[in-house]
């Protein structure tokens, strides 16, 4: 029997001694030279080659940091927390430049617009808020009509629109879209305050999202609305979507209307995964990364072909974070080690292992 056509890569076991907390969330800086890491309440910027902590901020939030995003400009970092706030940080100093208040529940979702002038924040409920990054002003409340929960958020890199994936009140997978002319072209200016102190005092317009059709092809060839699934991630251009259910991961590709804009999503591929597996799309949407315990597999999202397997870890893998250009992959595992792989067409070319010290 012929062996599958994939590359198996085992990282070096020469890793640094550990004295740290697990990295809960990771994100690359745009230049790929450093990684932003959130511990529990702490925020760090770490050099990907040396593992040196370049910047650190203790007590960045009063509660757990649940997600982070880096502006495409590289000038700001956004964090969201269970403390119901989002915060904007100067990427060069890690000084807080705005506290974004007004959400009524803990936050898990955050994304910057392509021009870095707008940031979107949300939790697992039906509202997303848009903020201007220059002064922390609340711009709009984005509402997902008939939704039960939301799981993913994307500011499309091409085009002025926001996508939110979640479940409707019938437990059917759904995607809501907002086209936002003018908002993402706000002129940058000097930061004037510490963010919105009371969202109710801000004259922000509530905008209901347009429900896009998400469908799969049934056994009889009919198009059926997809069933319960966790809408886990979008590609950076908003044209591919990964949804995960109990025993499978589904890749949806965007369909376009007569104007060329995204009008819906259709099922392109189904792959077997476990509910507890960590999955994410590569930035261009062409690869699906699946971490199952101590092994990472990379599959082509059009054909399902296994392209790459990464193994050799002594502990279960917790987080995956591709760089914006798709040339690097940051991996954190339960041993508190972070591995940064340098990739060439998703074949490893080099790797760095480090365990930055999260000092108490």
GROMACS .gro file of C-alpha atoms in nm:
model
  360
    1UNK     CA    1   0.000   0.000   0.000
    2UNK     CA    2   0.136   0.339  -0.098
    3UNK     CA    3   0.204   0.583   0.182
    4UNK     CA    4  -0.003   0.906   0.191
    5UNK     CA    5   0.162   1.199   0.017
    6UNK     CA    6   0.241   1.417   0.316
    7UNK     CA    7   0.540   1.538   0.513
    8UNK     CA    8   0.587   1.429   0.875
    9UNK     CA    9   0.785   1.680   1.080
   10UNK     CA   10   0.911   1.628   1.435
   11UNK     CA   11   1.035   1.940   1.619
   12UNK     CA   12   1.358   1.925   1.813
   13UNK     CA   13   1.329   1.815   2.174
   14UNK     CA   14   1.590   2.071   2.283
   15UNK     CA   15   1.356   2.311   2.457
   16UNK     CA   16   1.417   2.565   2.729
   17UNK     CA   17   1.347   2.494   3.094
   18UNK     CA   18   1.002   2.607   3.193
   19UNK     CA   19   0.872   2.827   3.470
   20UNK     CA   20   0.562   2.980   3.320
   21UNK     CA   21   0.188   2.969   3.289
   22UNK     CA   22   0.028   2.828   2.973
   23UNK     CA   23  -0.021   3.077   2.693
   24UNK     CA   24  -0.397   3.107   2.667
   25UNK     CA   25  -0.404   3.299   2.340
   26UNK     CA   26  -0.142   3.392   2.080
   27UNK     CA   27  -0.120   3.635   1.790
   28UNK     CA   28   0.165   3.734   1.560
   29UNK     CA   29   0.274   4.089   1.503
   30UNK     CA   30   0.239   4.175   1.131
   31UNK     CA   31   0.615   4.162   1.067
   32UNK     CA   32   0.634   3.809   1.206
   33UNK     CA   33   0.925   3.895   1.435
   34UNK     CA   34   0.733   3.870   1.760
   35UNK     CA   35   0.429   3.707   1.913
   36UNK     CA   36   0.176   3.864   2.149
   37UNK     CA   37   0.087   3.626   2.430
   38UNK     CA   38  -0.187   3.647   2.690
   39UNK     CA   39  -0.152   3.444   3.007
   40UNK     CA   40  -0.435   3.478   3.258
   41UNK     CA   41  -0.445   3.854   3.316
   42UNK     CA   42  -0.099   3.927   3.177
   43UNK     CA   43   0.008   4.044   2.833
   44UNK     CA   44   0.351   3.987   2.676
   45UNK     CA   45   0.533   4.049   2.350
   46UNK     CA   46   0.798   3.784   2.285
   47UNK     CA   47   1.075   3.766   2.024
   48UNK     CA   48   1.015   3.454   1.811
   49UNK     CA   49   1.385   3.369   1.770
   50UNK     CA   50   1.530   3.425   2.117
   51UNK     CA   51   1.220   3.382   2.331
   52UNK     CA   52   1.306   3.706   2.510
   53UNK     CA   53   1.014   3.896   2.662
   54UNK     CA   54   1.035   4.231   2.484
   55UNK     CA   55   0.736   4.394   2.657
   56UNK     CA   56   0.513   4.290   2.944
   57UNK     CA   57   0.204   4.420   3.117
   58UNK     CA   58   0.093   4.262   3.443
   59UNK     CA   59  -0.274   4.291   3.537
   60UNK     CA   60  -0.372   4.397   3.187
   61UNK     CA   61  -0.730   4.312   3.287
   62UNK     CA   62  -0.899   4.251   3.619
   63UNK     CA   63  -1.027   3.914   3.496
   64UNK     CA   64  -0.930   3.646   3.246
   65UNK     CA   65  -0.806   3.761   2.902
   66UNK     CA   66  -1.005   3.554   2.653
   67UNK     CA   67  -0.874   3.679   2.317
   68UNK     CA   68  -0.632   3.919   2.150
   69UNK     CA   69  -0.592   4.078   1.807
   70UNK     CA   70  -0.315   4.281   1.648
   71UNK     CA   71  -0.392   4.570   1.413
   72UNK     CA   72  -0.267   4.516   1.055
   73UNK     CA   73  -0.071   4.840   1.094
   74UNK     CA   74   0.117   4.685   1.386
   75UNK     CA   75   0.053   4.994   1.599
   76UNK     CA   76  -0.212   4.860   1.835
   77UNK     CA   77  -0.309   4.543   2.018
   78UNK     CA   78  -0.665   4.475   2.132
   79UNK     CA   79  -0.758   4.246   2.420
   80UNK     CA   80  -1.100   4.130   2.540
   81UNK     CA   81  -1.178   3.982   2.877
   82UNK     CA   82  -1.432   3.819   3.101
   83UNK     CA   83  -1.434   4.151   3.290
   84UNK     CA   84  -1.670   4.283   3.015
   85UNK     CA   85  -1.417   4.530   2.875
   86UNK     CA   86  -1.195   4.552   2.571
   87UNK     CA   87  -0.867   4.742   2.584
   88UNK     CA   88  -0.644   4.897   2.322
   89UNK     CA   89  -0.268   4.892   2.377
   90UNK     CA   90   0.016   5.078   2.211
   91UNK     CA   91   0.217   4.799   2.047
   92UNK     CA   92   0.551   4.975   2.105
   93UNK     CA   93   0.508   5.032   2.479
   94UNK     CA   94   0.213   4.816   2.593
   95UNK     CA   95   0.058   5.128   2.745
   96UNK     CA   96  -0.321   5.117   2.757
   97UNK     CA   97  -0.462   5.386   2.528
   98UNK     CA   98  -0.834   5.310   2.560
   99UNK     CA   99  -1.072   5.106   2.774
  100UNK     CA  100  -1.384   5.012   2.578
  101UNK     CA  101  -1.680   4.974   2.813
  102UNK     CA  102  -2.045   4.900   2.752
  103UNK     CA  103  -2.072   4.526   2.698
  104UNK     CA  104  -2.294   4.354   2.954
  105UNK     CA  105  -2.129   4.011   2.943
  106UNK     CA  106  -1.779   3.868   2.920
  107UNK     CA  107  -1.608   3.904   2.583
  108UNK     CA  108  -1.446   3.640   2.360
  109UNK     CA  109  -1.431   3.792   2.010
  110UNK     CA  110  -1.217   4.074   1.869
  111UNK     CA  111  -1.102   4.178   1.521
  112UNK     CA  112  -0.949   4.484   1.352
  113UNK     CA  113  -1.051   4.631   1.019
  114UNK     CA  114  -0.801   4.608   0.734
  115UNK     CA  115  -0.703   4.975   0.773
  116UNK     CA  116  -0.672   4.940   1.155
  117UNK     CA  117  -0.910   5.232   1.214
  118UNK     CA  118  -1.193   5.019   1.357
  119UNK     CA  119  -1.205   4.732   1.603
  120UNK     CA  120  -1.499   4.497   1.657
  121UNK     CA  121  -1.567   4.326   1.992
  122UNK     CA  122  -1.825   4.074   2.104
  123UNK     CA  123  -1.916   3.785   2.330
  124UNK     CA  124  -2.124   3.471   2.287
  125UNK     CA  125  -2.442   3.673   2.267
  126UNK     CA  126  -2.614   3.858   1.985
  127UNK     CA  127  -2.441   4.198   1.974
  128UNK     CA  128  -2.107   4.311   1.833
  129UNK     CA  129  -1.977   4.663   1.896
  130UNK     CA  130  -1.765   4.867   1.659
  131UNK     CA  131  -1.519   5.116   1.804
  132UNK     CA  132  -1.296   5.380   1.650
  133UNK     CA  133  -0.938   5.301   1.741
  134UNK     CA  134  -0.816   5.662   1.740
  135UNK     CA  135  -1.027   5.770   2.037
  136UNK     CA  136  -1.219   5.463   2.159
  137UNK     CA  137  -1.554   5.604   2.046
  138UNK     CA  138  -1.840   5.357   2.002
  139UNK     CA  139  -1.955   5.375   1.640
  140UNK     CA  140  -2.224   5.110   1.598
  141UNK     CA  141  -2.403   4.821   1.764
  142UNK     CA  142  -2.425   4.526   1.528
  143UNK     CA  143  -2.722   4.301   1.602
  144UNK     CA  144  -2.771   3.946   1.472
  145UNK     CA  145  -3.150   3.906   1.433
  146UNK     CA  146  -3.295   3.570   1.545
  147UNK     CA  147  -2.957   3.457   1.674
  148UNK     CA  148  -2.901   3.246   1.984
  149UNK     CA  149  -2.523   3.270   2.012
  150UNK     CA  150  -2.224   3.386   1.809
  151UNK     CA  151  -1.889   3.210   1.786
  152UNK     CA  152  -1.669   3.385   1.530
  153UNK     CA  153  -1.602   3.734   1.402
  154UNK     CA  154  -1.426   3.856   1.089
  155UNK     CA  155  -1.344   4.199   0.951
  156UNK     CA  156  -1.284   4.100   0.588
  157UNK     CA  157  -0.943   4.200   0.458
  158UNK     CA  158  -1.094   4.278   0.117
  159UNK     CA  159  -1.404   4.492   0.127
  160UNK     CA  160  -1.575   4.694   0.400
  161UNK     CA  161  -1.785   4.427   0.563
  162UNK     CA  162  -1.808   4.234   0.889
  163UNK     CA  163  -1.909   3.869   0.919
  164UNK     CA  164  -2.034   3.696   1.233
  165UNK     CA  165  -2.091   3.321   1.255
  166UNK     CA  166  -2.318   3.158   1.509
  167UNK     CA  167  -2.642   2.976   1.574
  168UNK     CA  168  -2.997   3.098   1.526
  169UNK     CA  169  -3.280   3.035   1.771
  170UNK     CA  170  -3.349   2.700   1.597
  171UNK     CA  171  -2.989   2.582   1.649
  172UNK     CA  172  -2.913   2.622   1.279
  173UNK     CA  173  -2.575   2.752   1.166
  174UNK     CA  174  -2.593   3.110   1.048
  175UNK     CA  175  -2.376   3.392   0.917
  176UNK     CA  176  -2.470   3.758   0.946
  177UNK     CA  177  -2.315   4.033   0.736
  178UNK     CA  178  -2.286   4.411   0.762
  179UNK     CA  179  -2.157   4.635   0.485
  180UNK     CA  180  -2.003   4.941   0.643
  181UNK     CA  181  -1.920   5.219   0.396
  182UNK     CA  182  -1.737   5.510   0.551
  183UNK     CA  183  -1.666   5.353   0.890
  184UNK     CA  184  -1.337   5.191   0.795
  185UNK     CA  185  -1.214   5.510   0.625
  186UNK     CA  186  -1.213   5.720   0.942
  187UNK     CA  187  -0.908   5.945   0.950
  188UNK     CA  188  -0.650   5.858   1.216
  189UNK     CA  189  -0.590   6.120   1.481
  190UNK     CA  190  -0.458   6.175   1.832
  191UNK     CA  191  -0.598   5.959   2.110
  192UNK     CA  192  -0.819   6.184   2.316
  193UNK     CA  193  -0.945   5.974   2.604
  194UNK     CA  194  -0.966   5.647   2.789
  195UNK     CA  195  -1.256   5.504   2.589
  196UNK     CA  196  -1.630   5.497   2.635
  197UNK     CA  197  -1.722   5.520   3.002
  198UNK     CA  198  -2.093   5.452   2.943
  199UNK     CA  199  -2.208   5.311   2.612
  200UNK     CA  200  -2.566   5.423   2.679
  201UNK     CA  201  -2.451   5.785   2.664
  202UNK     CA  202  -2.310   5.742   2.315
  203UNK     CA  203  -2.537   5.801   2.017
  204UNK     CA  204  -2.444   5.478   1.841
  205UNK     CA  205  -2.668   5.340   1.569
  206UNK     CA  206  -2.793   4.982   1.600
  207UNK     CA  207  -2.755   4.797   1.273
  208UNK     CA  208  -2.929   4.462   1.212
  209UNK     CA  209  -2.716   4.221   1.012
  210UNK     CA  210  -2.823   4.056   0.689
  211UNK     CA  211  -2.865   3.680   0.733
  212UNK     CA  212  -2.667   3.494   0.468
  213UNK     CA  213  -2.767   3.151   0.345
  214UNK     CA  214  -2.549   2.869   0.474
  215UNK     CA  215  -2.635   2.542   0.304
  216UNK     CA  216  -2.512   2.190   0.243
  217UNK     CA  217  -2.599   1.939  -0.029
  218UNK     CA  218  -2.814   1.657   0.105
  219UNK     CA  219  -2.810   1.296  -0.010
  220UNK     CA  220  -3.088   1.363  -0.259
  221UNK     CA  221  -2.910   1.662  -0.405
  222UNK     CA  222  -3.134   1.916  -0.231
  223UNK     CA  223  -2.983   2.216  -0.063
  224UNK     CA  224  -3.047   2.210   0.310
  225UNK     CA  225  -2.959   2.456   0.581
  226UNK     CA  226  -2.669   2.317   0.781
  227UNK     CA  227  -2.745   2.180   1.127
  228UNK     CA  228  -2.597   2.262   1.467
  229UNK     CA  229  -2.228   2.352   1.444
  230UNK     CA  230  -1.975   2.577   1.614
  231UNK     CA  231  -1.882   2.840   1.354
  232UNK     CA  232  -1.521   2.847   1.466
  233UNK     CA  233  -1.319   3.063   1.224
  234UNK     CA  234  -1.312   3.263   0.901
  235UNK     CA  235  -1.028   3.313   0.657
  236UNK     CA  236  -0.889   3.666   0.659
  237UNK     CA  237  -1.076   3.762   0.340
  238UNK     CA  238  -1.405   3.634   0.481
  239UNK     CA  239  -1.456   3.387   0.195
  240UNK     CA  240  -1.398   3.060   0.378
  241UNK     CA  241  -1.557   2.944   0.700
  242UNK     CA  242  -1.477   2.649   0.927
  243UNK     CA  243  -1.762   2.500   1.131
  244UNK     CA  244  -1.709   2.223   1.385
  245UNK     CA  245  -1.964   1.982   1.528
  246UNK     CA  246  -1.935   1.668   1.741
  247UNK     CA  247  -1.756   1.443   1.492
  248UNK     CA  248  -1.674   1.657   1.190
  249UNK     CA  249  -1.531   1.983   1.067
  250UNK     CA  250  -1.699   2.147   0.769
  251UNK     CA  251  -1.540   2.394   0.530
  252UNK     CA  252  -1.776   2.640   0.361
  253UNK     CA  253  -1.683   2.864   0.071
  254UNK     CA  254  -1.848   3.197  -0.003
  255UNK     CA  255  -2.094   3.235  -0.287
  256UNK     CA  256  -2.123   3.569  -0.466
  257UNK     CA  257  -2.425   3.763  -0.580
  258UNK     CA  258  -2.461   3.949  -0.908
  259UNK     CA  259  -2.263   4.241  -0.760
  260UNK     CA  260  -1.969   4.013  -0.675
  261UNK     CA  261  -2.016   4.049  -0.299
  262UNK     CA  262  -2.049   3.760  -0.055
  263UNK     CA  263  -2.411   3.646  -0.050
  264UNK     CA  264  -2.391   3.307   0.122
  265UNK     CA  265  -2.180   3.003   0.204
  266UNK     CA  266  -2.191   2.654   0.057
  267UNK     CA  267  -2.043   2.333   0.194
  268UNK     CA  268  -1.717   2.243   0.020
  269UNK     CA  269  -1.563   1.975   0.241
  270UNK     CA  270  -1.631   1.760   0.548
  271UNK     CA  271  -1.349   1.615   0.758
  272UNK     CA  272  -1.362   1.392   1.067
  273UNK     CA  273  -1.255   1.569   1.386
  274UNK     CA  274  -1.327   1.534   1.756
  275UNK     CA  275  -1.518   1.808   1.936
  276UNK     CA  276  -1.216   1.869   2.162
  277UNK     CA  277  -0.968   1.908   1.873
  278UNK     CA  278  -0.826   2.255   1.817
  279UNK     CA  279  -0.890   2.380   1.463
  280UNK     CA  280  -0.814   2.697   1.269
  281UNK     CA  281  -0.792   2.812   0.909
  282UNK     CA  282  -0.475   2.945   0.752
  283UNK     CA  283  -0.509   3.318   0.674
  284UNK     CA  284  -0.572   3.251   0.303
  285UNK     CA  285  -0.825   2.979   0.385
  286UNK     CA  286  -0.643   2.716   0.180
  287UNK     CA  287  -0.539   2.499   0.475
  288UNK     CA  288  -0.719   2.366   0.782
  289UNK     CA  289  -0.500   2.305   1.086
  290UNK     CA  290  -0.621   2.036   1.327
  291UNK     CA  291  -0.448   1.971   1.660
  292UNK     CA  292  -0.544   1.634   1.807
  293UNK     CA  293  -0.368   1.582   2.139
  294UNK     CA  294   0.006   1.585   2.046
  295UNK     CA  295  -0.021   1.582   1.666
  296UNK     CA  296  -0.104   1.863   1.421
  297UNK     CA  297  -0.237   1.774   1.078
  298UNK     CA  298  -0.272   2.022   0.793
  299UNK     CA  299  -0.526   1.953   0.519
  300UNK     CA  300  -0.614   2.120   0.192
  301UNK     CA  301  -0.956   2.283   0.230
  302UNK     CA  302  -1.060   2.214  -0.128
  303UNK     CA  303  -0.963   1.847  -0.156
  304UNK     CA  304  -0.914   1.731   0.203
  305UNK     CA  305  -0.564   1.609   0.111
  306UNK     CA  306  -0.330   1.564   0.406
  307UNK     CA  307  -0.041   1.803   0.336
  308UNK     CA  308   0.160   1.797   0.657
  309UNK     CA  309   0.176   1.638   0.999
  310UNK     CA  310   0.368   1.788   1.290
  311UNK     CA  311   0.448   1.565   1.586
  312UNK     CA  312   0.701   1.498   1.857
  313UNK     CA  313   0.529   1.686   2.139
  314UNK     CA  314   0.534   1.546   2.491
  315UNK     CA  315   0.214   1.724   2.597
  316UNK     CA  316  -0.118   1.804   2.436
  317UNK     CA  317  -0.130   2.103   2.205
  318UNK     CA  318  -0.349   2.388   2.328
  319UNK     CA  319  -0.329   2.675   2.078
  320UNK     CA  320  -0.246   2.737   1.711
  321UNK     CA  321  -0.174   3.081   1.564
  322UNK     CA  322  -0.061   3.128   1.201
  323UNK     CA  323   0.118   3.449   1.109
  324UNK     CA  324  -0.075   3.689   0.881
  325UNK     CA  325   0.137   3.592   0.579
  326UNK     CA  326   0.102   3.221   0.654
  327UNK     CA  327   0.478   3.169   0.669
  328UNK     CA  328   0.498   3.094   1.042
  329UNK     CA  329   0.295   2.898   1.291
  330UNK     CA  330   0.299   2.950   1.669
  331UNK     CA  331   0.203   2.648   1.878
  332UNK     CA  332   0.157   2.631   2.254
  333UNK     CA  333   0.126   2.309   2.449
  334UNK     CA  334   0.033   2.207   2.801
  335UNK     CA  335   0.400   2.198   2.905
  336UNK     CA  336   0.405   2.580   2.876
  337UNK     CA  337   0.630   2.567   2.572
  338UNK     CA  338   0.572   2.777   2.263
  339UNK     CA  339   0.704   2.650   1.931
  340UNK     CA  340   0.731   2.879   1.629
  341UNK     CA  341   0.766   2.699   1.296
  342UNK     CA  342   0.889   2.872   0.983
  343UNK     CA  343   0.691   2.728   0.693
  344UNK     CA  344   0.753   2.716   0.318
  345UNK     CA  345   0.434   2.619   0.132
  346UNK     CA  346   0.328   2.453   0.461
  347UNK     CA  347   0.639   2.238   0.469
  348UNK     CA  348   0.855   2.326   0.772
  349UNK     CA  349   1.179   2.499   0.682
  350UNK     CA  350   1.301   2.593   1.028
  351UNK     CA  351   1.172   2.610   1.383
  352UNK     CA  352   1.230   2.783   1.714
  353UNK     CA  353   1.130   2.657   2.057
  354UNK     CA  354   1.102   2.879   2.361
  355UNK     CA  355   0.927   2.907   2.694
  356UNK     CA  356   0.915   3.272   2.805
  357UNK     CA  357   0.914   3.323   3.178
  358UNK     CA  358   0.587   3.472   3.304
  359UNK     CA  359   0.724   3.626   3.618
  360UNK     CA  360   0.495   3.642   3.919
   0.00000   0.00000   0.00000
